[in-house]
Coordinates of C-alpha atoms in Angstrom, one line a residue:
N1 CA 131.2 103.9 102.7
L2 CA 128.6 106.2 104.1
E3 CA 124.9 105.4 104.5
F4 CA 122.2 108.1 105.0
E5 CA 118.5 107.9 106.0
A6 CA 115.9 108.9 103.3
C7 CA 114.6 111.9 105.3
E8 CA 116.3 114.4 107.7
A9 CA 119.6 112.6 107.5
K10 CA 122.3 113.7 109.9
V11 CA 125.6 115.3 108.8
Q12 CA 128.4 112.8 108.6
T13 CA 132.1 113.8 108.9
V14 CA 135.1 112.1 107.3
P15 CA 138.7 112.9 108.3
I16 CA 141.2 113.6 105.6
Y17 CA 144.9 113.0 106.1
C18 CA 147.2 114.6 103.6
S19 CA 150.7 116.2 103.7
G20 CA 149.9 118.7 100.9
K21 CA 146.9 120.2 99.1
W22 CA 143.8 118.3 98.1
K23 CA 140.5 118.8 96.4
I24 CA 137.1 117.2 96.5
A25 CA 134.5 116.3 93.8
K26 CA 131.1 114.6 93.8
T27 CA 129.0 112.9 91.2
D28 CA 125.5 113.9 92.2
A29 CA 123.7 117.2 93.0
W30 CA 121.8 115.7 96.0
I31 CA 125.2 115.3 97.9
T32 CA 126.7 118.4 99.5
V33 CA 130.3 118.4 100.7
E34 CA 132.0 121.1 102.7
A35 CA 135.7 121.0 103.7
S36 CA 137.2 122.6 106.8
N37 CA 140.3 123.3 104.7
T38 CA 142.0 121.8 101.6
K39 CA 145.6 121.7 102.7
G40 CA 147.1 119.2 105.2
D41 CA 144.9 117.2 107.5
G42 CA 141.2 118.2 107.7
N43 CA 137.6 117.1 107.6
I44 CA 134.8 117.0 105.1
S45 CA 131.2 117.3 106.2
I46 CA 128.7 115.5 104.0
T47 CA 124.9 116.1 103.8
V48 CA 122.2 114.8 101.5
E49 CA 118.9 116.1 100.3
D50 CA 115.8 114.1 101.3
N51 CA 115.1 111.2 99.0
G52 CA 111.6 111.7 97.7
T53 CA 111.3 108.2 96.1
E54 CA 111.1 104.6 97.4
Q55 CA 114.3 103.7 95.6
S56 CA 117.7 103.9 97.3
R57 CA 120.4 105.9 95.5
S58 CA 124.2 106.2 95.6
G59 CA 126.9 108.6 94.6
I60 CA 130.7 109.0 94.8
I61 CA 132.9 111.6 96.5
T62 CA 136.5 111.8 95.4
V63 CA 139.4 113.3 97.3
T64 CA 142.4 113.9 95.1
S65 CA 145.9 115.2 96.0
T66 CA 146.6 118.4 94.1
D67 CA 150.3 117.8 94.4
V68 CA 150.1 114.1 93.3
P69 CA 147.0 113.7 91.1
S70 CA 147.4 109.9 91.0
L71 CA 146.6 109.8 94.7
V72 CA 142.8 109.5 94.8
K73 CA 140.5 108.2 97.5
T74 CA 136.8 107.5 96.9
I75 CA 133.9 107.6 99.3
K76 CA 130.7 105.9 98.3
V77 CA 127.5 107.6 99.6
T78 CA 124.3 105.5 99.8
Q79 CA 120.9 106.9 100.8
N80 CA 118.0 104.7 101.6
G81 CA 114.7 105.0 99.8
H82 CA 111.7 106.6 101.5
T83 CA 109.6 103.9 103.3
L84 CA 105.9 104.0 103.8
D85 CA 103.8 101.1 105.1
V86 CA 100.2 100.8 106.2
S87 CA 98.7 98.0 108.3
K88 CA 95.8 97.4 106.0
T89 CA 95.3 97.8 102.2
M90 CA 91.6 96.8 102.4
I91 CA 89.0 97.7 105.0
G92 CA 85.5 96.3 105.2
L93 CA 82.8 98.1 107.1
D94 CA 79.2 97.2 108.2
A95 CA 76.4 99.3 106.9
A96 CA 75.9 100.8 110.4
P97 CA 79.4 100.5 112.0
E98 CA 79.3 100.8 115.8
H99 CA 83.0 101.6 116.1
P100 CA 85.7 103.3 114.0
V101 CA 88.6 101.3 112.7
T102 CA 92.3 102.2 113.0
L103 CA 95.1 102.3 110.4
D104 CA 98.7 102.1 111.4
V105 CA 101.1 104.2 109.3
T106 CA 104.9 103.5 109.4
T107 CA 107.1 106.0 107.8
V108 CA 109.8 108.7 108.3
G109 CA 108.7 112.3 108.3
S110 CA 105.2 113.7 107.9
C111 CA 102.3 112.4 105.8
S112 CA 98.9 113.6 104.7
V113 CA 95.9 111.3 104.9
S114 CA 92.7 111.9 102.9
S115 CA 89.5 110.2 101.8
D116 CA 87.8 110.7 98.4
Q117 CA 84.3 110.2 99.8
S118 CA 82.5 112.4 102.3
W119 CA 80.9 109.4 104.1
C120 CA 84.3 108.0 104.9
V121 CA 85.9 110.3 107.5
V122 CA 89.6 110.3 108.5
A123 CA 90.0 111.8 112.0
Q124 CA 93.7 112.7 111.5
N125 CA 94.6 114.4 108.3
T126 CA 98.4 114.4 109.0
T127 CA 100.8 112.1 110.8
E128 CA 104.4 112.6 111.9
G129 CA 106.5 109.5 111.7
N130 CA 104.9 106.3 112.9
G131 CA 101.3 106.9 113.9
T132 CA 97.7 105.7 113.9
V133 CA 94.8 107.0 111.8
T134 CA 91.2 106.6 112.9
I135 CA 88.6 106.0 110.2
S136 CA 84.8 106.2 110.6
A137 CA 81.8 106.0 108.3
S138 CA 78.3 107.2 108.4
V139 CA 75.4 104.7 108.0
N140 CA 75.0 103.4 104.5
N141 CA 71.2 103.7 104.2
T142 CA 71.2 102.5 100.6
V143 CA 70.7 99.1 99.1
Q144 CA 74.1 99.2 97.4
D145 CA 77.6 98.5 98.7
R146 CA 79.8 101.6 98.4
N147 CA 83.5 102.2 98.1
A148 CA 86.0 104.8 99.1
T149 CA 89.8 105.2 98.7
I150 CA 92.0 106.5 101.5
T151 CA 95.3 108.0 100.3
V152 CA 98.4 108.3 102.5
A153 CA 101.0 110.5 100.9
C154 CA 104.4 111.4 102.3
D155 CA 105.0 115.1 102.2
N156 CA 107.5 116.5 99.6
T157 CA 107.8 113.0 97.9
D158 CA 106.0 110.9 95.3
V159 CA 105.6 108.1 97.8
T160 CA 101.9 107.1 98.4
K161 CA 99.8 104.2 99.6
Q162 CA 96.1 103.6 99.0
V163 CA 93.6 101.8 101.2
S164 CA 90.4 100.5 99.7
V165 CA 87.3 100.9 101.9
T166 CA 84.1 98.9 101.2
Q167 CA 80.9 99.5 103.2
S168 CA 78.1 96.9 103.0
K169 CA 74.6 97.9 101.9
Y170 CA 71.9 98.2 104.4
E171 CA 69.7 95.2 105.0
F172 CA 66.3 95.3 106.6
N173 CA 63.5 92.7 106.1
E174 CA 60.3 94.4 105.0
E175 CA 58.1 91.3 104.4
E176 CA 54.7 91.4 105.9
V177 CA 54.1 88.6 108.5
V178 CA 50.6 87.4 109.4
L179 CA 50.0 85.9 112.9
D180 CA 46.9 84.1 114.0
F181 CA 45.9 83.9 117.6
S182 CA 43.0 82.0 119.1
A183 CA 40.4 83.7 121.2
C184 CA 42.0 82.4 124.3
P185 CA 45.7 82.3 123.2
K186 CA 48.1 80.3 125.3
N187 CA 51.0 80.7 123.0
Q188 CA 53.2 83.6 121.8
E189 CA 54.7 84.2 118.4
T190 CA 58.2 85.1 117.5
V191 CA 59.1 87.2 114.4
S192 CA 62.8 87.3 113.2
V193 CA 64.2 90.6 112.2
I194 CA 67.2 91.0 109.8
S195 CA 68.7 94.4 110.1
S196 CA 72.1 96.0 109.6
G197 CA 71.5 98.6 112.3
R198 CA 69.0 100.0 114.8
W199 CA 65.3 99.2 114.7
G200 CA 62.3 99.6 116.9
V201 CA 58.9 98.0 117.4
S202 CA 55.6 99.6 118.1
S203 CA 51.8 98.9 118.2
D204 CA 48.7 101.0 118.9
D205 CA 46.7 97.9 119.9
K206 CA 46.7 97.5 123.7
W207 CA 45.7 93.9 123.5
L208 CA 49.0 93.0 121.9
T209 CA 52.1 92.6 124.1
I210 CA 55.5 93.2 122.5
R211 CA 58.9 92.2 124.0
Q212 CA 62.2 93.6 122.8
S213 CA 61.0 96.8 121.3
V214 CA 64.4 98.4 120.5
T215 CA 67.5 96.6 119.4
T216 CA 70.4 96.7 117.0
G217 CA 71.3 94.2 114.3
N218 CA 69.6 90.9 113.7
G219 CA 67.1 89.9 116.4
S220 CA 63.6 88.9 117.1
V221 CA 60.3 90.2 118.4
T222 CA 58.0 88.2 120.6
I223 CA 54.3 89.0 120.4
S224 CA 51.5 87.7 122.6
A225 CA 47.7 88.5 122.7
D226 CA 45.2 89.0 125.4
V227 CA 42.0 87.0 125.5
N228 CA 39.4 88.3 123.1
P229 CA 36.2 88.9 125.2
K230 CA 34.1 89.6 122.1
L231 CA 32.5 87.3 119.5
E232 CA 34.0 89.2 116.6
P233 CA 37.5 88.7 115.5
R234 CA 39.9 91.6 115.8
Q235 CA 43.0 92.7 114.0
G236 CA 46.0 94.7 115.1
D237 CA 49.3 95.8 113.7
V238 CA 52.8 95.5 114.9
I239 CA 55.2 97.8 113.1
I240 CA 58.9 97.2 112.9
T241 CA 60.8 100.3 111.9
C242 CA 64.3 101.0 110.8
L243 CA 65.8 103.7 113.0
D244 CA 68.8 104.5 110.8
N245 CA 67.4 107.2 108.6
E246 CA 65.5 105.8 105.6
A247 CA 67.0 102.5 104.6

């Protein structure tokens, strides 16, 4: 019995021992057999076409004595199915991902890799044999989760794998917070910030002191006020702004 790989299989040679003439036959078109000669001892060289499916297949080669037709030898030829594996079938991304993710591809031969959404970018559009694909995404500055599909397809075959990518919606708390300070404040106030990405803090009022003006992700802002030297109350604004486009 002979076993071949699914793709780019090497030629295999079988010796034939016969005292007279002989002939060869095969059952399947994907098997090619060449004989060095068909009289006396010789060799046959066997090659197979690439198997473009995931299923293994088999065929038979027969070697028959021309002088004594009842003398028949059979050679079973088996070819493995085309294999394709990916390290993940589902990928979850934050709304503002800081780093790309990788996808390992295990196969024989070359593959093409594509995404059906422009916001989901595949760095390597092709792989050769086993390899790693890098996937990145732009900031999802909407209030809805979004989905993409990455397709890995082995060239010249019908073998594919699909990877589902889900990116979370952008979160940013926009509620107005009112802080009251006494005329001679001894305390400071802290405001929590919920954000999927980058944000900044600013104020045009010099009597207000802000700490932690720029950060990423969930955090907090600490605000303190100077002594109010006047009898009238005063009011100021602290603005917390999303820096990832217009979420």
